mmCIF file of C-alpha atoms in Angstrom:
data_model
loop_
_atom_site.group_PDB
_atom_site.id
_atom_site.type_symbol
_atom_site.label_atom_id
_atom_site.label_comp_id
_atom_site.label_asym_id
_atom_site.label_seq_id
_atom_site.Cartn_x
_atom_site.Cartn_y
_atom_site.Cartn_z
ATOM 1 C CA MET J 150 0.000 0.000 0.000
ATOM 2 C CA THR J 151 1.286 3.492 -0.853
ATOM 3 C CA THR J 152 1.103 6.017 1.974
ATOM 4 C CA ILE J 153 -0.215 9.564 1.628
ATOM 5 C CA ASN J 154 3.228 10.936 2.532
ATOM 6 C CA GLN J 155 4.813 8.858 -0.200
ATOM 7 C CA ILE J 156 2.360 10.140 -2.787
ATOM 8 C CA ALA J 157 2.885 13.748 -1.713
ATOM 9 C CA TRP J 158 6.649 13.909 -1.298
ATOM 10 C CA ASP J 159 8.408 11.354 -3.480
ATOM 11 C CA ASP J 160 10.501 12.979 -6.212
ATOM 12 C CA THR J 161 10.251 16.474 -4.776
ATOM 13 C CA VAL J 162 12.599 19.176 -3.514
ATOM 14 C CA LEU J 163 11.219 21.350 -0.699
ATOM 15 C CA PRO J 164 12.891 24.758 -0.092
ATOM 16 C CA PHE J 165 12.896 26.146 3.445
ATOM 17 C CA GLN J 166 14.378 28.873 5.608
ATOM 18 C CA LEU J 167 15.283 28.900 9.283
ATOM 19 C CA ASP J 168 14.190 32.385 10.305
ATOM 20 C CA ARG J 169 16.021 32.461 13.631
ATOM 21 C CA SER J 170 19.442 31.632 12.195
ATOM 22 C CA GLY J 171 19.115 33.015 8.667
ATOM 23 C CA VAL J 172 20.040 29.612 7.218
ATOM 24 C CA ARG J 173 18.246 28.409 4.102
ATOM 25 C CA GLY J 174 18.050 24.913 2.723
ATOM 26 C CA ARG J 175 16.288 22.181 0.814
ATOM 27 C CA VAL J 176 14.939 18.730 1.550
ATOM 28 C CA ALA J 177 14.995 16.296 -1.383
ATOM 29 C CA ARG J 178 13.293 12.928 -1.784
ATOM 30 C CA LEU J 179 14.019 10.714 -4.781
ATOM 31 C CA ASP J 180 12.092 7.518 -5.340
ATOM 32 C CA GLY J 181 10.883 6.829 -8.877
ATOM 33 C CA VAL J 182 13.562 9.083 -10.379
ATOM 34 C CA LEU J 183 16.422 7.210 -8.706
ATOM 35 C CA GLU J 184 14.893 3.816 -9.444
ATOM 36 C CA HIS J 185 14.577 4.837 -13.113
ATOM 37 C CA ILE J 186 18.217 5.998 -13.247
ATOM 38 C CA LEU J 187 19.717 2.898 -11.625
ATOM 39 C CA SER J 188 17.441 0.325 -13.260
ATOM 40 C CA ARG J 189 18.871 1.313 -16.654
ATOM 41 C CA HIS J 190 22.293 -0.097 -15.700
ATOM 42 C CA ASP J 191 23.550 -3.128 -13.802
ATOM 43 C CA TYR J 192 25.918 -1.161 -11.573
ATOM 44 C CA PRO J 193 27.963 -2.902 -8.866
ATOM 45 C CA ALA J 194 26.980 -1.748 -5.366
ATOM 46 C CA PRO J 195 29.718 0.896 -4.877
ATOM 47 C CA VAL J 196 29.048 2.438 -8.294
ATOM 48 C CA ALA J 197 25.280 2.510 -7.697
ATOM 49 C CA ALA J 198 25.887 4.272 -4.355
ATOM 50 C CA LEU J 199 28.003 6.957 -6.039
ATOM 51 C CA VAL J 200 25.429 7.510 -8.793
ATOM 52 C CA ALA J 201 22.691 7.793 -6.147
ATOM 53 C CA GLU J 202 24.753 10.355 -4.226
ATOM 54 C CA VAL J 203 25.430 12.498 -7.299
ATOM 55 C CA ALA J 204 21.788 12.330 -8.418
ATOM 56 C CA LEU J 205 20.669 13.491 -4.968
ATOM 57 C CA LEU J 206 23.246 16.300 -4.896
ATOM 58 C CA THR J 207 22.047 17.418 -8.328
ATOM 59 C CA ALA J 208 18.439 17.494 -7.118
ATOM 60 C CA LEU J 209 19.431 19.641 -4.130
ATOM 61 C CA ILE J 210 21.799 22.022 -5.915
ATOM 62 C CA GLY J 211 19.871 22.535 -9.170
ATOM 63 C CA PRO J 212 16.961 24.526 -7.688
ATOM 64 C CA THR J 213 19.337 26.885 -5.824
ATOM 65 C CA ILE J 214 20.492 28.378 -9.129
ATOM 66 C CA LYS J 215 18.399 30.820 -11.162
ATOM 67 C CA LEU J 216 18.595 28.292 -13.933
ATOM 68 C CA ARG J 217 17.184 28.709 -17.413
ATOM 69 C CA TRP J 218 18.492 25.441 -18.842
ATOM 70 C CA LYS J 219 20.937 22.954 -17.316
ATOM 71 C CA LEU J 220 23.181 22.377 -14.299
ATOM 72 C CA SER J 221 25.615 19.465 -14.460
ATOM 73 C CA ILE J 222 27.763 17.719 -11.870
ATOM 74 C CA GLN J 223 30.799 15.863 -13.177
ATOM 75 C CA VAL J 224 33.175 13.729 -11.135
ATOM 76 C CA ARG J 225 36.319 12.341 -12.744
ATOM 77 C CA GLY J 226 39.037 10.222 -11.169
ATOM 78 C CA ASN J 227 41.883 7.848 -11.920
ATOM 79 C CA GLY J 228 40.457 4.954 -9.904
ATOM 80 C CA ALA J 229 38.098 2.111 -10.720
ATOM 81 C CA VAL J 230 35.206 4.593 -11.072
ATOM 82 C CA ARG J 231 36.334 6.904 -13.843
ATOM 83 C CA THR J 232 33.337 9.207 -14.383
ATOM 84 C CA ILE J 233 30.079 10.077 -12.641
ATOM 85 C CA ALA J 234 27.837 12.613 -14.346
ATOM 86 C CA ALA J 235 24.393 14.024 -13.628
ATOM 87 C CA ASP J 236 22.283 16.757 -15.206
ATOM 88 C CA TYR J 237 19.457 18.872 -13.777
ATOM 89 C CA TYR J 238 17.204 20.507 -16.381
ATOM 90 C CA ALA J 239 15.179 23.480 -15.198
ATOM 91 C CA PRO J 240 11.385 23.323 -15.605
ATOM 92 C CA SER J 241 10.317 24.368 -19.092
ATOM 93 C CA ALA J 242 7.266 26.179 -17.682
ATOM 94 C CA ASP J 243 6.169 27.602 -14.333
ATOM 95 C CA GLY J 244 4.863 24.829 -12.128
ATOM 96 C CA GLY J 245 6.329 22.120 -14.332
ATOM 97 C CA PRO J 246 8.745 19.413 -13.194
ATOM 98 C CA ALA J 247 12.520 19.618 -13.385
ATOM 99 C CA ARG J 248 14.318 16.687 -15.008
ATOM 100 C CA ILE J 249 17.297 14.687 -13.738
ATOM 101 C CA ARG J 250 19.521 12.073 -15.315
ATOM 102 C CA ALA J 251 22.755 10.409 -14.094
ATOM 103 C CA TRP J 252 25.324 7.869 -15.261
ATOM 104 C CA ALA J 253 28.752 6.415 -14.396
ATOM 105 C CA SER J 254 31.627 4.660 -16.158
ATOM 106 C CA PHE J 255 33.898 2.246 -14.298
ATOM 107 C CA ASP J 256 36.433 -0.564 -14.602
ATOM 108 C CA ALA J 257 34.813 -3.580 -12.949
ATOM 109 C CA ASP J 258 38.141 -5.427 -12.631
ATOM 110 C CA ARG J 259 39.552 -2.672 -10.408
ATOM 111 C CA LEU J 260 36.657 -2.443 -7.951
ATOM 112 C CA ASP J 261 37.448 -3.717 -4.453
ATOM 113 C CA ASP J 262 36.096 -3.651 -0.874
ATOM 114 C CA ARG J 263 37.028 -0.045 -0.104
ATOM 115 C CA PRO J 264 34.305 2.567 0.510
ATOM 116 C CA PRO J 265 32.699 3.871 -2.702
ATOM 117 C CA PHE J 266 34.364 7.308 -2.560
ATOM 118 C CA GLU J 267 37.827 5.732 -2.416
ATOM 119 C CA GLN J 268 37.092 3.833 -5.649
ATOM 120 C CA ILE J 269 37.279 7.136 -7.579
ATOM 121 C CA GLY J 270 40.919 7.842 -6.708
ATOM 122 C CA GLU J 271 42.440 11.242 -7.387
ATOM 123 C CA GLY J 272 40.521 13.668 -9.534
ATOM 124 C CA TYR J 273 38.063 16.524 -9.413
ATOM 125 C CA PHE J 274 34.467 17.503 -8.656
ATOM 126 C CA ALA J 275 32.954 20.033 -11.050
ATOM 127 C CA ILE J 276 29.709 21.955 -11.364
ATOM 128 C CA LEU J 277 28.798 23.346 -14.782
ATOM 129 C CA ILE J 278 25.980 25.815 -15.411
ATOM 130 C CA ASP J 279 24.691 26.254 -18.959
ATOM 131 C CA GLN J 280 22.033 28.934 -19.374
ATOM 132 C CA GLY J 281 21.423 28.043 -23.014
ATOM 133 C CA ALA J 282 22.129 29.635 -26.385
ATOM 134 C CA GLY J 283 23.722 33.063 -26.247
ATOM 135 C CA ASN J 284 25.170 32.614 -22.761
ATOM 136 C CA LEU J 285 28.674 31.564 -21.794
ATOM 137 C CA PRO J 286 28.699 28.419 -19.636
ATOM 138 C CA TYR J 287 30.167 28.596 -16.127
ATOM 139 C CA GLN J 288 32.367 25.903 -14.603
ATOM 140 C CA GLY J 289 33.709 25.552 -11.062
ATOM 141 C CA ILE J 290 36.135 22.788 -10.077
ATOM 142 C CA THR J 291 37.430 21.504 -6.746
ATOM 143 C CA PRO J 292 39.722 18.536 -6.075
ATOM 144 C CA LEU J 293 38.297 15.317 -4.659
ATOM 145 C CA ALA J 294 38.847 15.480 -0.906
ATOM 146 C CA SER J 295 37.246 15.158 2.525
ATOM 147 C CA GLY J 296 35.968 11.606 2.124
ATOM 148 C CA SER J 297 32.658 11.985 0.246
ATOM 149 C CA LEU J 298 31.095 13.594 -2.788
ATOM 150 C CA SER J 299 28.719 15.577 -0.570
ATOM 151 C CA ALA J 300 31.744 17.024 1.265
ATOM 152 C CA CYS J 301 33.261 17.899 -2.132
ATOM 153 C CA ALA J 302 30.054 19.745 -3.009
ATOM 154 C CA GLY J 303 30.313 21.730 0.220
ATOM 155 C CA THR J 304 33.943 22.547 -0.582
ATOM 156 C CA TYR J 305 32.937 23.691 -4.065
ATOM 157 C CA PHE J 306 30.531 26.282 -2.627
ATOM 158 C CA ALA J 307 33.115 27.459 -0.082
ATOM 159 C CA GLN J 308 35.883 27.699 -2.679
ATOM 160 C CA SER J 309 34.013 28.993 -5.727
ATOM 161 C CA GLU J 310 31.164 30.971 -4.177
ATOM 162 C CA GLN J 311 32.335 31.520 -0.587
ATOM 163 C CA ILE J 312 28.913 30.341 0.554
ATOM 164 C CA PRO J 313 29.038 27.917 3.505
ATOM 165 C CA THR J 314 27.040 24.832 2.467
ATOM 166 C CA SER J 315 26.573 21.394 3.984
ATOM 167 C CA PHE J 316 24.797 18.206 2.945
ATOM 168 C CA THR J 317 23.426 15.256 4.888
ATOM 169 C CA LEU J 318 22.330 12.414 2.608
ATOM 170 C CA SER J 319 20.998 8.875 2.813
ATOM 171 C CA TYR J 320 20.270 6.390 0.023
ATOM 172 C CA GLY J 321 19.824 2.684 -0.498
ATOM 173 C CA GLN J 322 17.406 -0.052 -1.445
ATOM 174 C CA SER J 323 14.331 -0.582 0.707
ATOM 175 C CA ARG J 324 11.093 -2.509 0.558
ATOM 176 C CA MET J 325 7.709 -1.156 1.605
ATOM 177 C CA ALA J 326 4.989 -3.578 2.706
ATOM 178 C CA GLY J 327 3.469 -5.148 -0.370
ATOM 179 C CA ASP J 328 5.984 -3.545 -2.754
ATOM 180 C CA ALA J 329 9.125 -4.776 -4.510
ATOM 181 C CA GLU J 330 12.561 -3.633 -3.361
ATOM 182 C CA ARG J 331 13.544 -0.329 -4.928
ATOM 183 C CA TRP J 332 15.983 2.538 -4.579
ATOM 184 C CA ARG J 333 15.152 5.531 -2.409
ATOM 185 C CA ALA J 334 17.194 8.555 -1.413
ATOM 186 C CA GLY J 335 16.752 11.635 0.711
ATOM 187 C CA GLY J 336 18.860 14.509 1.919
ATOM 188 C CA VAL J 337 19.036 17.977 3.415
ATOM 189 C CA MET J 338 21.128 20.876 2.157
ATOM 190 C CA LEU J 339 21.917 23.825 4.436
ATOM 191 C CA GLN J 340 23.351 27.075 3.142
ATOM 192 C CA THR J 341 24.075 30.549 4.455
ATOM 193 C CA LEU J 342 25.701 33.677 3.100
ATOM 194 C CA PRO J 343 29.147 34.825 4.247
ATOM 195 C CA ALA J 344 29.431 37.949 6.365
ATOM 196 C CA GLN J 345 32.300 39.214 4.211
ATOM 197 C CA PRO J 346 34.417 37.726 1.411
ATOM 198 C CA MET J 347 37.817 36.322 2.303
ATOM 199 C CA ASP J 348 41.001 36.262 0.262
ATOM 200 C CA ALA J 349 40.846 32.850 -1.422
ATOM 201 C CA GLY J 350 44.543 33.144 -2.275
ATOM 202 C CA LYS J 351 45.455 32.706 1.384
ATOM 203 C CA GLY J 352 43.954 29.233 1.482
ATOM 204 C CA GLY J 353 41.767 27.720 4.163
ATOM 205 C CA SER J 354 41.826 25.279 7.042
ATOM 206 C CA GLY J 355 40.513 22.292 5.086
ATOM 207 C CA GLU J 356 42.371 19.422 3.476
ATOM 208 C CA ASN J 357 45.253 20.699 1.293
ATOM 209 C CA GLY J 358 44.342 24.284 2.183
ATOM 210 C CA LEU J 359 40.771 24.165 0.892
ATOM 211 C CA ILE J 360 38.372 26.777 2.267
ATOM 212 C CA GLU J 361 35.745 25.638 4.775
ATOM 213 C CA ALA J 362 32.758 27.333 6.413
ATOM 214 C CA ALA J 363 34.809 28.115 9.529
ATOM 215 C CA ASP J 364 37.161 30.212 7.392
ATOM 216 C CA ILE J 365 34.302 32.379 6.117
ATOM 217 C CA LEU J 366 31.868 32.881 9.004
ATOM 218 C CA GLN J 367 32.525 34.795 12.195
ATOM 219 C CA GLY J 368 30.727 35.749 15.397
ATOM 220 C CA ALA J 369 26.967 35.265 15.661
ATOM 221 C CA GLN J 370 26.670 34.033 12.081
ATOM 222 C CA SER J 371 29.176 31.281 12.813
ATOM 223 C CA GLU J 372 27.247 30.304 15.947
ATOM 224 C CA ASP J 373 23.960 30.171 13.994
ATOM 225 C CA TRP J 374 25.559 28.026 11.293
ATOM 226 C CA ASN J 375 27.103 25.618 13.767
ATOM 227 C CA ARG J 376 23.842 25.300 15.699
ATOM 228 C CA ALA J 377 21.819 24.487 12.567
ATOM 229 C CA ASN J 378 24.334 21.847 11.507
ATOM 230 C CA HIS J 379 24.399 20.341 14.992
ATOM 231 C CA LEU J 380 20.620 19.971 14.884
ATOM 232 C CA LEU J 381 20.830 18.385 11.439
ATOM 233 C CA SER J 382 23.399 15.880 12.731
ATOM 234 C CA THR J 383 20.677 14.283 14.882
ATOM 235 C CA VAL J 384 18.711 13.106 11.836
ATOM 236 C CA GLU J 385 18.207 9.372 11.267
ATOM 237 C CA PRO J 386 18.806 7.868 7.800
ATOM 238 C CA MET J 387 15.226 6.621 7.500
ATOM 239 C CA GLU J 388 13.921 10.104 8.364
ATOM 240 C CA LEU J 389 15.794 11.400 5.329
ATOM 241 C CA ILE J 390 14.665 8.661 2.957
ATOM 242 C CA GLY J 391 11.041 8.483 4.097
ATOM 243 C CA PRO J 392 8.297 7.934 3.153
ATOM 244 C CA SER J 393 6.822 7.613 6.652
ATOM 245 C CA VAL J 394 8.224 11.024 7.729
ATOM 246 C CA ALA J 395 7.132 13.936 5.553
ATOM 247 C CA PRO J 396 9.776 16.624 4.874
ATOM 248 C CA THR J 397 7.641 19.201 6.675
ATOM 249 C CA ASP J 398 7.459 16.975 9.769
ATOM 250 C CA LEU J 399 11.207 16.372 9.526
ATOM 251 C CA LEU J 400 11.939 20.106 9.511
ATOM 252 C CA VAL J 401 9.755 20.644 12.585
ATOM 253 C CA ARG J 402 11.434 17.730 14.378
ATOM 254 C CA LEU J 403 14.946 18.979 13.621
ATOM 255 C CA PHE J 404 14.588 22.761 13.624
ATOM 256 C CA HIS J 405 11.467 23.740 15.587
ATOM 257 C CA GLU J 406 13.523 26.183 17.708
ATOM 258 C CA GLU J 407 14.891 27.808 14.536
ATOM 259 C CA THR J 408 11.394 28.735 13.233
ATOM 260 C CA PRO J 409 11.398 26.842 9.927
ATOM 261 C CA ARG J 410 9.415 28.280 7.026
ATOM 262 C CA VAL J 411 8.743 26.321 3.835
ATOM 263 C CA PHE J 412 8.107 27.407 0.252
ATOM 264 C CA ASP J 413 6.538 25.734 -2.760
ATOM 265 C CA PRO J 414 8.059 22.308 -3.516
ATOM 266 C CA GLN J 415 9.671 21.538 -6.866
ATOM 267 C CA ARG J 416 8.699 18.277 -8.566
ATOM 268 C CA VAL J 417 11.428 16.299 -10.335
ATOM 269 C CA GLU J 418 11.275 13.442 -12.821
ATOM 270 C CA PHE J 419 13.682 11.406 -14.903
ATOM 271 C CA GLY J 420 14.422 13.082 -18.197
ATOM 272 C CA CYS J 421 17.008 12.767 -20.951
ATOM 273 C CA SER J 422 17.830 15.284 -23.674
ATOM 274 C CA CYS J 423 19.230 12.761 -26.147
ATOM 275 C CA SER J 424 17.734 12.571 -29.657
ATOM 276 C CA ALA J 425 18.664 11.428 -33.124
ATOM 277 C CA ASP J 426 19.166 15.052 -34.163
ATOM 278 C CA ARG J 427 21.596 15.645 -31.296
ATOM 279 C CA VAL J 428 23.632 12.578 -32.289
ATOM 280 C CA ARG J 429 23.697 13.822 -35.894
ATOM 281 C CA GLY J 430 24.892 17.192 -34.652
ATOM 282 C CA THR J 431 27.698 15.571 -32.672
ATOM 283 C CA LEU J 432 28.839 13.599 -35.743
ATOM 284 C CA ALA J 433 28.630 16.607 -38.081
ATOM 285 C CA ILE J 434 32.326 17.409 -37.557
ATOM 286 C CA TYR J 435 33.486 14.123 -39.109
ATOM 287 C CA SER J 436 34.456 13.442 -42.714
ATOM 288 C CA ALA J 437 33.053 10.627 -44.846
ATOM 289 C CA LYS J 438 36.291 8.692 -44.209
ATOM 290 C CA ASP J 439 35.812 9.035 -40.431
ATOM 291 C CA ILE J 440 32.194 7.915 -40.742
ATOM 292 C CA ARG J 441 33.271 4.804 -42.667
ATOM 293 C CA HIS J 442 35.484 3.816 -39.731
ATOM 294 C CA MET J 443 32.421 4.047 -37.453
ATOM 295 C CA THR J 444 30.208 1.941 -39.734
ATOM 296 C CA THR J 445 29.314 -1.568 -38.567
ATOM 297 C CA ASP J 446 29.444 -4.729 -40.690
ATOM 298 C CA GLN J 447 25.676 -4.328 -41.074
ATOM 299 C CA GLY J 448 26.204 -1.013 -42.850
ATOM 300 C CA THR J 449 24.915 1.321 -40.141
ATOM 301 C CA VAL J 450 26.377 3.728 -37.626
ATOM 302 C CA THR J 451 25.012 3.098 -34.130
ATOM 303 C CA ALA J 452 24.994 5.161 -30.937
ATOM 304 C CA ASP J 453 23.705 4.450 -27.433
ATOM 305 C CA CYS J 454 22.808 7.073 -24.832
ATOM 306 C CA GLN J 455 24.831 6.460 -21.684
ATOM 307 C CA PHE J 456 22.137 8.074 -19.535
ATOM 308 C CA CYS J 457 18.880 6.495 -20.678
ATOM 309 C CA GLY J 458 20.036 3.586 -22.843
ATOM 310 C CA ALA J 459 18.313 4.792 -26.020
ATOM 311 C CA HIS J 460 19.721 3.116 -29.153
ATOM 312 C CA TYR J 461 20.097 4.945 -32.466
ATOM 313 C CA GLU J 462 20.984 3.640 -35.927
ATOM 314 C CA PHE J 463 21.914 5.827 -38.897
ATOM 315 C CA ASP J 464 22.621 5.543 -42.596
ATOM 316 C CA PRO J 465 26.344 6.476 -42.855
ATOM 317 C CA ALA J 466 25.584 8.535 -45.974
ATOM 318 C CA SER J 467 23.454 10.883 -43.843
ATOM 319 C CA LEU J 468 26.216 11.699 -41.364
ATOM 320 C CA GLY J 469 29.151 14.110 -41.241
ATOM 321 C CA PHE J 470 29.921 17.262 -43.140
ATOM 322 C CA GLU J 471 30.173 15.294 -46.402
ATOM 323 C CA ALA J 472 26.714 13.692 -46.102
ATOM 324 C CA THR J 473 25.052 12.851 -49.430
ATOM 325 C CA VAL J 474 21.502 12.184 -48.128
ATOM 326 C CA ASP J 475 19.385 13.784 -45.428
ATOM 327 C CA ALA J 476 17.852 12.061 -42.374
ATOM 328 C CA GLU J 477 14.960 10.770 -44.512
ATOM 329 C CA GLY J 478 17.286 9.367 -47.163
ATOM 330 C CA ASN J 479 16.622 12.078 -49.738
ATOM 331 C CA ALA J 480 19.587 13.017 -51.923
ATOM 332 C CA LEU J 481 21.198 16.338 -51.074
ATOM 333 C CA SER J 482 21.950 18.870 -53.810
ATOM 334 C CA GLY J 483 25.532 19.726 -54.594
ATOM 335 C CA ALA J 484 25.329 22.919 -52.536
ATOM 336 C CA GLU J 485 23.954 21.008 -49.524
ATOM 337 C CA GLU J 486 26.663 18.366 -49.829
ATOM 338 C CA ARG J 487 29.355 21.071 -49.734
ATOM 339 C CA GLY J 488 27.623 23.080 -46.957
#
């Protein structure tokens, strides 16, 4: 049986503010979205955990940006898990859902019994913001450090934005009465604004000189920040994941002395931007000779979306800047072939 709380809060992000301390935040719950992402791939347990963590971070961070198109998180390392990527697409209309997708590449032979984060090795955590055509994309990068991807996300905000930010996340497979086992995830993001900017060139107190919240906040603002995070540290994993505890009830339980105030929730769903036209656009830079090297023994060029698993097949003659037919197989004129 599906509970009322589950119906109301699964696959949502709820913004809130703690009026007493001036701390803002978000509570995210992913159920169907995360199950959709992970069911597309047969990930080993540590890889699935990392994909779940990045998907949840994307759901929490995406709505904090005045986003017109896409926010991406990319993690790259030299370990067994080479790449983890997730995208958050802003709602196309007021009141509409945002879309999330996520994916990872890994070397199964190199996976071992270490914690998932250690399977990535040395590398970087990046956030990319693309506001669409006519706007220059923004990218912020921080090294992998501090033992988790959520800690890396907090370091990114401290380093790149000088905005103290923390995350408490939980994810895993669970089974509700009468339902099959499925993935669920939940988390809370806390964020405040710095009292004054610091000189990033001086470095901070974190690992390898990275800036942390303690380097930015002072006095009463530091006390408010520490108090809010102490209260959040009392949360239980199942309170984060739900569905028996609604996000509104969770905020009252954790922060009732901080006077929590909530705003309209944002719905999220799985969504992928891949299409045949996008694949054609990607291959447009290649010559006919290059396209021949990509052609299978069956006489087609194939492509698979790493995010959603969609499979595409193309006539080689319709691809590249020397294409001789269009997508429908119609012959191109001499001018179109050259153009």
